[in-house]
């Protein structure tokens, strides 16, 4: 009934990420109104809703790509406690994005360097963190390509020669190689064929469980949400209209909009 | 009245009538000197400056010329080299430019020069503390290859985010089995800024570190000035398991027999005949002269 | 000894906003206790709310009022009020749910699907697989299928894989949603045996057991639900 019973790594630790009263307008157009939630270590939070519901704006604010008009995002920085991520100095913000967090874009081209080899793509974050040994970089890249089911013979190929599904898996490897604690995903299965989607989903599910990753995943695909997310937030017009355990929200939706969303799915 | 006459007369003595000494007006020189001082104070950091239109096209050394014009005085002796040679078009015309606009002495002898403006080489002769080396720089930004946005490269420098430089080196080793970058080989200055040494061959990179002379870099089109003060550490980027190394040749210079210099390949006929000779023509000539004396 | 499951004043109705705001009351004021080692069969006509109650116990449906206390040595949790993290943890350690319908996860082999509840509890992969193999054998899934993902299995095989998964871990609470439906007699006997084993080790069991033969062999008592109003078509089934 649930995607998969998983151990939550440290049940007694505090939340990893706290969002409080996040609000954002673009001109007169409100995009996000008073969104609050806590994300716990190892927890996968699905954000669902139609285009324009504010879910991508929310993701961009969480990942510090965008500043909120009001509200704050706090992150539990190891040995420092909760820090307001939007108040961090640019250098610290980048350190956070580089070593603690990852971001998987819908379009892999936005998250990859298309003009350098797959190995260099996977190794870049390690180089940024100071690894200066070619042999070790290459070995780590190969190991991670293996984890995302890309053969070692493709290590030196340009991502442009990869299929869409492989590019997306490569982007995931590039993000996870530094073993982040939190990964943001924006419609990671968006532009992929159904068969390719299934493989990617299974892979994500496995990696998330193996690494104890916390994930905020934005999707409009309720099947993706059911398979990956422990918990769901349903968004509409910039507000969270319903949230709760994934299977509870999908099987016993309370809000009219959620009921509409769930009843609109075509049964395969 | 008297003063203006004297000024004009001095200009006549030391330069071209109707032009200020060394072509640039004094305000511009001051502006450039301020940029130079800042560049020396922050080794390897690219200082923006208001690059002027010069009477020659971008790519012909407009950055180097403006730097030279701002530091040169009547007592200086100028040497200009292009790819190591004193007698190529670019070198000859820049030398003539300063001879006419500043009336300074020029030389081809590296040891006799107080200022050496160079395109794409560092002289083989070890320079001294009382000499200044001025590099002409087409592209000052070493990060440009990986990051097209200027605002982003500036932030990367500010935050010492140099991981992407290693992406390029990684690609080199992957494609060629070694770091194949042969010129414009990026360096880290005094453990802080990553800098392009201009398109000198990487053979010359070791000459930059802990060097006695002041090294100034001017990029006219890109409007950037940077510097390496004397005795500053300049390290070429590399991997632990693929350390930086310079190229070597199987044969000595065909003219002077040197085995420790950067050699150019010269095609001698239409039948595949070729020879390798020193790129630094002055150094080569001096070695030959010395050998002649000994004989 | 206090009951493991204690339901007090539970009420649930469905409001179908997309269908003219239809209000469908299911039950209200419902009380139920299930003790360790006890098996309670939920009975009542279709639409009486057996499945809704079972799903509410699992945290899958959200009741409108009342409490569902699940009490073990680790403490008491009110499923009706707990936050998602607590429910997930409760499902991992305490609540087992056996239904006829397998939600197939792409590419995961049958044996790993069955072993997963054990590995989630921290059991090493080896012993977890051994237990999974034992259950698959007892439920007559041919060994050649174990390494395959069940997407291509027959309906009956998928059902038995899911039953094996539901019985893999020794949960203190087992919720059974017609586990014996449409099984052949041999496999039905196996499921009955598994339920009896769970009772013997002290599990509190609540289940919908339409098959009278099986019900009589496992159930200690019957809890009857009556439709709150004249039976309407069951929602969300």
XYZ file of N, CA, C and O in Angstrom, chain A residues 86-260:
700
model
N 18.413 31.542 3.260
C 18.405 32.737 2.413
C 19.247 33.855 3.010
O 19.574 34.818 2.323
N 19.605 33.731 4.282
C 20.435 34.751 4.913
C 21.922 34.383 4.844
O 22.770 35.164 5.260
N 22.233 33.205 4.322
C 23.633 32.791 4.241
C 24.392 33.661 3.251
O 23.825 34.146 2.263
N 25.683 33.860 3.517
C 26.533 34.538 2.548
C 26.634 33.675 1.300
O 26.488 32.451 1.367
N 26.879 34.323 0.173
C 26.926 33.616 -1.112
C 27.865 32.400 -1.060
O 27.538 31.329 -1.548
N 29.030 32.573 -0.433
C 29.999 31.480 -0.378
C 29.423 30.276 0.355
O 29.566 29.133 -0.082
N 28.728 30.537 1.466
C 28.163 29.434 2.250
C 26.993 28.788 1.514
O 26.801 27.578 1.568
N 26.225 29.626 0.853
C 25.090 29.124 0.080
C 25.592 28.137 -0.982
O 25.053 27.056 -1.163
N 26.663 28.542 -1.638
C 27.208 27.668 -2.678
C 27.789 26.388 -2.088
O 27.705 25.328 -2.689
N 28.389 26.508 -0.911
C 28.930 25.316 -0.255
C 27.813 24.341 0.059
O 27.923 23.131 -0.137
N 26.707 24.911 0.523
C 25.525 24.111 0.837
C 25.048 23.366 -0.408
O 24.829 22.155 -0.381
N 24.909 24.108 -1.502
C 24.401 23.509 -2.736
C 25.375 22.480 -3.288
O 24.988 21.517 -3.920
N 26.671 22.716 -3.037
C 27.692 21.858 -3.609
C 27.845 20.565 -2.821
O 27.977 19.501 -3.392
N 27.832 20.676 -1.487
C 28.192 19.483 -0.724
C 27.044 18.877 0.083
O 27.049 17.693 0.336
N 26.048 19.682 0.482
C 24.974 19.110 1.296
C 23.752 18.757 0.461
O 23.000 17.879 0.819
N 23.530 19.499 -0.601
C 22.300 19.367 -1.369
C 22.582 18.956 -2.806
O 23.692 19.088 -3.303
N 21.539 18.485 -3.464
C 21.613 18.235 -4.897
C 20.348 18.770 -5.531
O 19.357 19.029 -4.844
N 20.389 18.949 -6.853
C 19.199 19.425 -7.559
C 19.126 18.689 -8.893
O 20.035 18.781 -9.705
N 18.050 17.947 -9.077
C 17.862 17.212 -10.336
C 16.820 17.957 -11.172
O 15.667 18.089 -10.758
N 17.258 18.467 -12.303
C 16.367 19.229 -13.178
C 15.514 18.296 -14.041
O 15.921 17.179 -14.349
N 14.362 18.812 -14.450
C 13.521 18.031 -15.356
C 14.271 17.724 -16.648
O 14.286 16.603 -17.118
N 14.895 18.764 -17.213
C 15.651 18.571 -18.439
C 17.111 18.335 -18.086
O 17.776 19.222 -17.563
N 17.617 17.126 -18.378
C 18.999 16.825 -17.963
C 20.007 17.811 -18.531
O 21.065 18.016 -17.937
N 19.667 18.440 -19.662
C 20.611 19.401 -20.244
C 20.848 20.581 -19.316
O 21.883 21.246 -19.383
N 19.873 20.874 -18.444
C 20.043 21.981 -17.504
C 20.954 21.599 -16.340
O 21.433 22.465 -15.620
N 21.150 20.305 -16.157
C 21.938 19.881 -15.002
C 23.253 19.234 -15.377
O 23.997 18.794 -14.506
N 23.536 19.141 -16.678
C 24.765 18.485 -17.125
C 25.617 19.452 -17.930
O 25.116 20.430 -18.474
N 26.907 19.172 -17.996
C 27.762 19.823 -18.972
C 27.759 18.945 -20.215
O 28.292 17.823 -20.188
N 27.134 19.444 -21.278
C 26.951 18.594 -22.448
C 28.249 18.428 -23.250
O 28.362 17.527 -24.056
N 29.232 19.322 -23.038
C 30.437 19.283 -23.880
C 31.627 18.605 -23.214
O 32.735 18.677 -23.723
N 31.398 17.973 -22.065
C 32.475 17.163 -21.489
C 31.946 15.762 -21.196
O 30.738 15.546 -21.110
N 32.853 14.817 -21.032
C 32.487 13.406 -20.921
C 31.615 13.137 -19.695
O 31.554 13.938 -18.754
N 30.953 11.984 -19.720
C 30.121 11.573 -18.583
C 30.964 11.519 -17.316
O 30.542 11.959 -16.250
N 32.192 10.997 -17.442
C 33.067 10.873 -16.281
C 33.352 12.231 -15.650
O 33.307 12.388 -14.426
N 33.635 13.224 -16.496
C 33.913 14.567 -15.979
C 32.667 15.151 -15.336
O 32.736 15.863 -14.332
N 31.493 14.848 -15.912
C 30.240 15.325 -15.327
C 30.054 14.787 -13.913
O 29.670 15.526 -13.007
N 30.327 13.506 -13.749
C 30.143 12.910 -12.430
C 31.232 13.417 -11.471
O 30.988 13.665 -10.297
N 32.442 13.612 -12.009
C 33.569 13.977 -11.150
C 33.605 15.443 -10.744
O 34.297 15.803 -9.791
N 32.832 16.289 -11.424
C 33.012 17.732 -11.212
C 32.804 18.158 -9.759
O 33.588 18.939 -9.215
N 31.748 17.648 -9.131
C 31.505 18.055 -7.743
C 32.657 17.600 -6.833
O 33.011 18.285 -5.882
N 33.211 16.428 -7.142
C 34.336 15.943 -6.339
C 35.547 16.852 -6.526
O 36.275 17.146 -5.573
N 35.748 17.300 -7.782
C 36.855 18.219 -8.044
C 36.613 19.523 -7.300
O 37.536 20.119 -6.740
N 35.357 19.959 -7.281
C 35.029 21.203 -6.583
C 35.299 21.066 -5.091
O 35.651 22.029 -4.425
N 35.163 19.839 -4.593
C 35.414 19.613 -3.166
C 36.889 19.349 -2.884
O 37.271 19.102 -1.754
N 37.714 19.367 -3.960
C 39.148 19.324 -3.736
C 39.841 18.020 -4.081
O 41.036 17.881 -3.838
N 39.123 17.041 -4.657
C 39.791 15.804 -5.053
C 40.649 16.084 -6.286
O 40.160 16.574 -7.292
N 41.942 15.771 -6.203
C 42.883 16.151 -7.256
C 43.628 14.940 -7.802
O 44.777 15.045 -8.170
N 42.974 13.795 -7.798
C 43.624 12.574 -8.241
C 42.796 11.987 -9.379
O 41.677 11.527 -9.157
N 43.365 12.026 -10.593
C 42.600 11.603 -11.763
C 42.083 10.176 -11.624
O 40.928 9.884 -11.885
N 42.983 9.280 -11.190
C 42.605 7.868 -11.082
C 41.433 7.667 -10.134
O 40.499 6.916 -10.422
N 41.465 8.374 -9.010
C 40.378 8.236 -8.034
C 39.086 8.858 -8.577
O 37.998 8.314 -8.374
N 39.226 10.006 -9.254
C 38.045 10.654 -9.838
C 37.372 9.715 -10.821
O 36.160 9.536 -10.835
N 38.213 9.088 -11.643
C 37.692 8.206 -12.675
C 37.028 6.972 -12.052
O 35.964 6.543 -12.481
N 37.666 6.456 -11.011
C 37.103 5.269 -10.354
C 35.746 5.597 -9.721
O 34.786 4.826 -9.831
N 35.670 6.751 -9.067
C 34.394 7.144 -8.451
C 33.318 7.353 -9.517
O 32.161 6.966 -9.332
N 33.712 7.980 -10.625
C 32.751 8.225 -11.710
C 32.231 6.894 -12.253
O 31.030 6.719 -12.466
N 33.143 5.946 -12.431
C 32.742 4.650 -12.976
C 31.809 3.928 -12.001
O 30.799 3.354 -12.401
N 32.158 3.993 -10.716
C 31.329 3.373 -9.691
C 29.910 3.946 -9.741
O 28.922 3.206 -9.688
N 29.822 5.263 -9.877
C 28.492 5.895 -9.860
C 27.719 5.667 -11.142
O 26.495 5.549 -11.109
N 28.428 5.584 -12.262
C 27.722 5.224 -13.494
C 27.123 3.839 -13.324
O 25.999 3.575 -13.737
N 27.892 2.944 -12.681
C 27.380 1.605 -12.409
C 26.110 1.652 -11.576
O 25.138 0.964 -11.868
N 26.107 2.500 -10.554
C 24.935 2.583 -9.684
C 23.702 3.070 -10.434
O 22.587 2.752 -10.032
N 23.904 3.884 -11.459
C 22.745 4.327 -12.233
C 22.619 3.517 -13.524
O 21.971 3.943 -14.489
N 23.276 2.344 -13.522
C 23.117 1.367 -14.601
C 23.571 1.893 -15.952
O 22.901 1.733 -16.973
N 24.727 2.561 -15.947
C 25.368 2.949 -17.194
C 26.710 2.218 -17.224
O 27.472 2.268 -16.258
N 26.962 1.511 -18.329
C 28.147 0.664 -18.420
C 29.427 1.480 -18.452
O 29.436 2.626 -18.902
N 30.524 0.880 -17.962
C 31.804 1.600 -17.907
C 32.302 2.002 -19.295
O 33.094 2.938 -19.421
N 31.807 1.302 -20.341
C 32.270 1.650 -21.693
C 31.725 3.006 -22.146
O 32.194 3.563 -23.120
N 30.745 3.547 -21.395
C 30.198 4.854 -21.787
C 30.806 6.004 -20.979
O 30.399 7.157 -21.102
N 31.787 5.681 -20.145
C 32.372 6.655 -19.212
C 32.954 7.879 -19.923
O 32.827 8.996 -19.443
N 33.576 7.636 -21.085
C 34.267 8.736 -21.758
C 33.436 9.392 -22.853
O 33.919 10.265 -23.572
N 32.177 8.944 -22.982
C 31.328 9.514 -24.033
C 30.697 10.826 -23.571
O 30.470 11.040 -22.383
N 30.387 11.666 -24.548
C 29.692 12.913 -24.233
C 28.226 12.608 -23.928
O 27.629 11.724 -24.557
N 27.628 13.341 -22.991
C 26.207 13.112 -22.667
C 25.306 13.281 -23.882
O 24.227 12.687 -23.935
N 25.745 14.070 -24.848
C 24.919 14.285 -26.041
C 24.685 12.968 -26.781
O 23.700 12.824 -27.502
N 25.593 11.998 -26.603
C 25.425 10.714 -27.295
C 24.543 9.764 -26.490
O 24.301 8.651 -26.912
N 24.065 10.195 -25.328
C 23.216 9.360 -24.477
C 21.752 9.534 -24.850
O 21.352 10.607 -25.319
N 20.950 8.526 -24.553
C 19.494 8.660 -24.688
C 18.980 9.544 -23.548
O 19.699 9.807 -22.575
N 17.721 9.981 -23.664
C 17.143 10.851 -22.637
C 17.165 10.223 -21.256
O 17.500 10.873 -20.267
N 16.810 8.940 -21.199
C 16.782 8.253 -19.906
C 18.173 8.148 -19.304
O 18.359 8.318 -18.094
N 19.166 7.873 -20.164
C 20.548 7.778 -19.668
C 21.041 9.131 -19.185
O 21.731 9.230 -18.166
N 20.690 10.181 -19.922
C 21.102 11.525 -19.495
C 20.538 11.831 -18.112
O 21.226 12.387 -17.260
N 19.269 11.426 -17.894
C 18.657 11.711 -16.604
C 19.366 10.907 -15.506
O 19.613 11.411 -14.414
N 19.721 9.656 -15.814
C 20.428 8.846 -14.813
C 21.811 9.438 -14.544
O 22.293 9.440 -13.409
N 22.431 9.958 -15.610
C 23.745 10.585 -15.438
C 23.633 11.816 -14.540
O 24.468 12.042 -13.661
N 22.569 12.580 -14.734
C 22.371 13.767 -13.899
C 22.211 13.360 -12.431
O 22.707 14.034 -11.525
N 21.530 12.252 -12.228
C 21.333 11.781 -10.860
C 22.673 11.359 -10.252
O 22.998 11.709 -9.115
N 23.484 10.654 -11.034
C 24.807 10.250 -10.541
C 25.644 11.484 -10.215
O 26.319 11.544 -9.187
N 25.598 12.480 -11.075
C 26.364 13.718 -10.876
C 25.962 14.385 -9.565
O 26.790 14.959 -8.863
N 24.679 14.271 -9.234
C 24.191 14.883 -7.996
C 24.537 14.061 -6.756
O 24.815 14.615 -5.708
N 24.482 12.745 -6.911
C 24.584 11.908 -5.712
C 26.012 11.523 -5.361
O 26.267 11.004 -4.275
N 26.963 11.788 -6.259
C 28.334 11.314 -6.050
C 28.932 11.870 -4.760
O 29.756 11.222 -4.122
N 28.508 13.039 -4.334
C 29.051 13.604 -3.094
C 28.207 13.208 -1.886
O 28.414 13.731 -0.797
N 27.268 12.282 -2.107
C 26.397 11.788 -1.044
C 25.763 12.928 -0.245
O 26.014 13.082 0.956
N 24.925 13.702 -0.920
C 24.247 14.812 -0.248
C 23.228 14.288 0.750
O 22.884 13.107 0.738
N 22.746 15.153 1.630
C 21.722 14.760 2.601
C 20.323 15.047 2.069
O 19.350 14.488 2.549
N 20.246 15.980 1.128
C 18.943 16.444 0.656
C 19.027 16.704 -0.846
O 19.974 17.335 -1.313
N 18.058 16.184 -1.574
C 18.051 16.400 -3.020
C 16.692 16.939 -3.433
O 15.654 16.427 -3.011
N 16.706 17.991 -4.223
C 15.481 18.527 -4.806
C 15.332 17.955 -6.214
O 16.306 17.902 -6.959
N 14.138 17.528 -6.538
C 13.918 16.969 -7.877
C 12.701 17.646 -8.503
O 11.633 17.679 -7.911
N 12.900 18.166 -9.700
C 11.831 18.850 -10.404
C 11.372 17.975 -11.565
O 12.045 17.909 -12.582
N 10.269 17.286 -11.387
C 9.724 16.410 -12.434
C 10.816 15.533 -13.060
O 11.033 15.584 -14.267
N 11.514 14.737 -12.262
C 12.679 14.022 -12.806
C 12.322 13.018 -13.901
O 13.163 12.657 -14.696
N 11.061 12.591 -13.940
C 10.692 11.607 -14.956
C 9.902 12.263 -16.090
O 9.383 11.587 -16.956
N 9.858 13.613 -16.039
C 9.011 14.373 -16.943
C 9.039 13.985 -18.404
O 8.068 13.470 -18.927
N 10.169 14.193 -19.065
C 10.173 14.027 -20.516
C 10.500 12.630 -21.000
O 10.974 12.469 -22.115
N 10.264 11.619 -20.162
C 10.750 10.288 -20.535
C 9.620 9.351 -20.964
O 8.482 9.481 -20.514
N 9.971 8.374 -21.808
C 9.017 7.339 -22.184
C 8.618 6.546 -20.941
O 9.374 6.451 -19.990
N 7.445 5.924 -21.019
C 6.916 5.235 -19.846
C 7.854 4.122 -19.361
O 8.134 3.991 -18.172
N 8.390 3.332 -20.305
C 9.246 2.209 -19.903
C 10.520 2.742 -19.251
O 11.033 2.180 -18.288
N 11.027 3.855 -19.795
C 12.243 4.462 -19.267
C 11.963 5.046 -17.884
O 12.773 4.960 -16.969
N 10.767 5.613 -17.732
C 10.335 6.165 -16.452
C 10.373 5.130 -15.342
O 10.867 5.377 -14.254
N 9.826 3.933 -15.643
C 9.715 2.883 -14.630
C 11.095 2.535 -14.099
O 11.305 2.412 -12.893
N 12.061 2.415 -15.019
C 13.415 2.060 -14.623
C 14.026 3.152 -13.747
O 14.650 2.876 -12.725
N 13.811 4.400 -14.146
C 14.369 5.520 -13.397
C 13.753 5.587 -11.993
O 14.448 5.817 -11.007
N 12.442 5.352 -11.949
C 11.751 5.410 -10.662
C 12.280 4.354 -9.711
O 12.542 4.618 -8.539
N 12.431 3.144 -10.241
C 12.920 2.062 -9.396
C 14.318 2.381 -8.883
O 14.644 2.169 -7.724
N 15.132 2.937 -9.790
C 16.497 3.298 -9.430
C 16.504 4.370 -8.336
O 17.219 4.263 -7.337
N 15.666 5.376 -8.531
C 15.582 6.452 -7.534
C 15.152 5.897 -6.184
O 15.711 6.225 -5.146
N 14.139 5.028 -6.225
C 13.610 4.442 -5.006
C 14.720 3.717 -4.250
O 14.889 3.861 -3.042
N 15.511 2.953 -5.015
C 16.589 2.173 -4.400
C 17.666 3.087 -3.808
O 18.111 2.905 -2.676
N 18.090 4.077 -4.599
C 19.172 4.958 -4.150
C 18.751 5.762 -2.929
O 19.521 5.944 -1.989
N 17.514 6.248 -2.969
C 17.004 7.043 -1.855
C 17.031 6.217 -0.568
O 17.457 6.682 0.494
N 16.617 4.934 -0.686
C 16.598 4.071 0.490
C 18.012 3.748 0.943
O 18.333 3.813 2.133
N 18.895 3.429 -0.026
C 20.270 3.048 0.298
C 21.024 4.175 0.995
O 21.768 3.960 1.946
N 20.841 5.391 0.487
C 21.638 6.515 0.977
C 20.944 7.264 2.105
O 21.511 8.200 2.659
N 19.693 6.878 2.426
C 18.963 7.601 3.465
C 18.754 9.056 3.099
O 18.776 9.937 3.948
N 18.545 9.306 1.799
C 18.394 10.675 1.306
C 17.070 11.283 1.726
O 16.044 10.604 1.731
N 17.092 12.551 2.051
C 15.837 13.303 2.128
C 15.609 13.920 0.757
O 16.554 14.376 0.113
N 14.356 13.876 0.304
C 14.062 14.346 -1.050
C 12.802 15.198 -1.026
O 11.839 14.861 -0.347
N 12.842 16.310 -1.750
C 11.607 17.027 -2.082
C 11.433 16.845 -3.577
O 12.270 17.285 -4.364
N 10.384 16.139 -3.964
C 10.195 15.848 -5.378
C 8.895 16.490 -5.858
O 7.832 16.258 -5.293
N 9.039 17.335 -6.863
C 7.884 17.992 -7.466
C 7.457 17.174 -8.671
O 8.289 16.800 -9.496
N 6.175 16.833 -8.724
C 5.705 16.063 -9.871
C 4.224 16.321 -10.064
O 3.515 16.695 -9.129
N 3.758 16.152 -11.278
C 2.313 16.211 -11.476
C 1.772 14.805 -11.679
O 0.590 14.609 -11.883
N 2.695 13.825 -11.580
C 2.330 12.438 -11.841
C 2.090 11.731 -10.498
O 3.014 11.463 -9.737
N 0.836 11.430 -10.212
C 0.501 10.853 -8.905
C 1.089 9.454 -8.730
O 1.373 9.030 -7.608
N 1.291 8.740 -9.835
C 1.885 7.409 -9.729
C 3.335 7.515 -9.268
O 3.817 6.722 -8.455
N 4.035 8.510 -9.778
C 5.419 8.759 -9.355
C 5.431 9.099 -7.868
O 6.237 8.581 -7.099
N 4.498 9.957 -7.468
C 4.414 10.349 -6.067
C 4.159 9.134 -5.183
O 4.786 8.955 -4.145
N 3.229 8.253 -5.616
C 2.888 7.096 -4.790
C 4.088 6.173 -4.614
O 4.323 5.629 -3.538
N 4.850 6.021 -5.681
C 5.982 5.093 -5.622
C 7.134 5.648 -4.782
O 7.819 4.905 -4.096
N 7.360 6.950 -4.825
C 8.565 7.495 -4.194
C 8.325 8.193 -2.864
O 9.181 8.178 -1.991
N 7.166 8.841 -2.721
C 7.024 9.778 -1.603
C 6.459 9.102 -0.360
O 5.533 8.295 -0.435
N 7.007 9.443 0.800
C 6.431 9.023 2.073
C 5.208 9.882 2.373
O 4.250 9.429 2.976
N 5.311 11.143 1.964
C 4.335 12.129 2.374
C 4.041 13.036 1.191
O 4.920 13.274 0.374
N 2.817 13.527 1.103
C 2.429 14.365 -0.024
C 1.949 15.723 0.450
O 1.325 15.842 1.507
N 2.245 16.744 -0.367
C 1.595 18.039 -0.213
C 0.904 18.316 -1.541
O 1.532 18.242 -2.591
N -0.397 18.603 -1.472
C -1.134 18.920 -2.696
C -1.248 20.437 -2.767
O -1.722 21.073 -1.822
N -0.784 20.996 -3.879
C -0.800 22.455 -3.990
C -1.780 22.921 -5.046
O -1.984 22.268 -6.065
N -2.382 24.061 -4.739
C -3.263 24.670 -5.710
C -3.217 26.173 -5.501
O -3.341 26.651 -4.373
N -3.023 26.901 -6.583
C -2.985 28.370 -6.532
C -2.061 28.871 -5.425
O -2.412 29.789 -4.679
N -0.894 28.275 -5.321
C 0.111 28.773 -4.390
C -0.095 28.361 -2.945
O 0.667 28.762 -2.080
N -1.139 27.570 -2.670
C -1.379 27.140 -1.300
C -1.333 25.614 -1.210
O -1.637 24.925 -2.179
N -0.993 25.136 0.001
C -1.084 23.705 0.254
C -2.526 23.439 0.674
O -2.978 23.929 1.698
N -3.273 22.672 -0.151
C -4.672 22.438 0.184
C -4.852 21.160 0.992
O -5.842 20.988 1.691
N -3.896 20.246 0.880
C -4.011 19.012 1.647
C -2.634 18.396 1.765
O -1.829 18.489 0.856
N -2.361 17.774 2.921
C -1.081 17.083 3.034
C -1.247 15.920 3.987
O -2.179 15.879 4.788
N -0.361 14.962 3.874
C -0.434 13.794 4.737
C 0.331 12.626 4.141
O 1.043 12.780 3.140
N 0.148 11.493 4.775
C 0.754 10.264 4.296
C 0.333 10.028 2.838
O -0.837 10.182 2.505
N 1.292 9.629 2.007
C 1.007 9.551 0.578
C -0.219 8.699 0.261
O -1.131 9.140 -0.438
N -0.250 7.476 0.791
C -1.369 6.610 0.385
C -2.682 7.099 0.975
O -3.734 6.942 0.381
N -2.614 7.757 2.144
C -3.848 8.294 2.724
C -4.406 9.429 1.857
O -5.597 9.475 1.576
N -3.529 10.326 1.409
C -3.994 11.448 0.586
C -4.570 10.930 -0.734
O -5.590 11.427 -1.214
N -3.928 9.918 -1.295
C -4.380 9.431 -2.603
C -5.605 8.523 -2.490
O -6.462 8.508 -3.375
N -5.708 7.738 -1.397
C -6.816 6.781 -1.278
C -8.023 7.387 -0.557
O -9.147 6.929 -0.728
N -7.790 8.400 0.278
C -8.900 9.014 1.014
C -8.739 10.533 0.969
O -8.527 11.181 1.991
N -8.787 11.095 -0.249
C -8.579 12.540 -0.373
C -9.744 13.309 0.224
O -10.893 12.897 0.074
N -9.452 14.392 0.904
C -10.506 15.159 1.561
C -10.851 16.442 0.824
O -11.996 16.825 0.719
N -9.836 17.143 0.349
C -10.082 18.431 -0.292
C -10.680 18.226 -1.688
O -10.296 17.293 -2.399
N -11.632 19.078 -2.062
C -12.259 18.930 -3.379
C -11.236 18.842 -4.510
O -11.375 18.037 -5.435
N -10.179 19.674 -4.412
C -9.200 19.684 -5.496
C -8.443 18.356 -5.559
O -8.196 17.826 -6.645
N -8.093 17.808 -4.389
C -7.382 16.527 -4.378
C -8.286 15.433 -4.945
O -7.833 14.563 -5.694
N -9.556 15.488 -4.569
C -10.485 14.481 -5.101
C -10.565 14.561 -6.619
O -10.572 13.546 -7.315
N -10.573 15.797 -7.100
C -10.620 15.984 -8.553
C -9.352 15.425 -9.198
O -9.395 14.697 -10.190
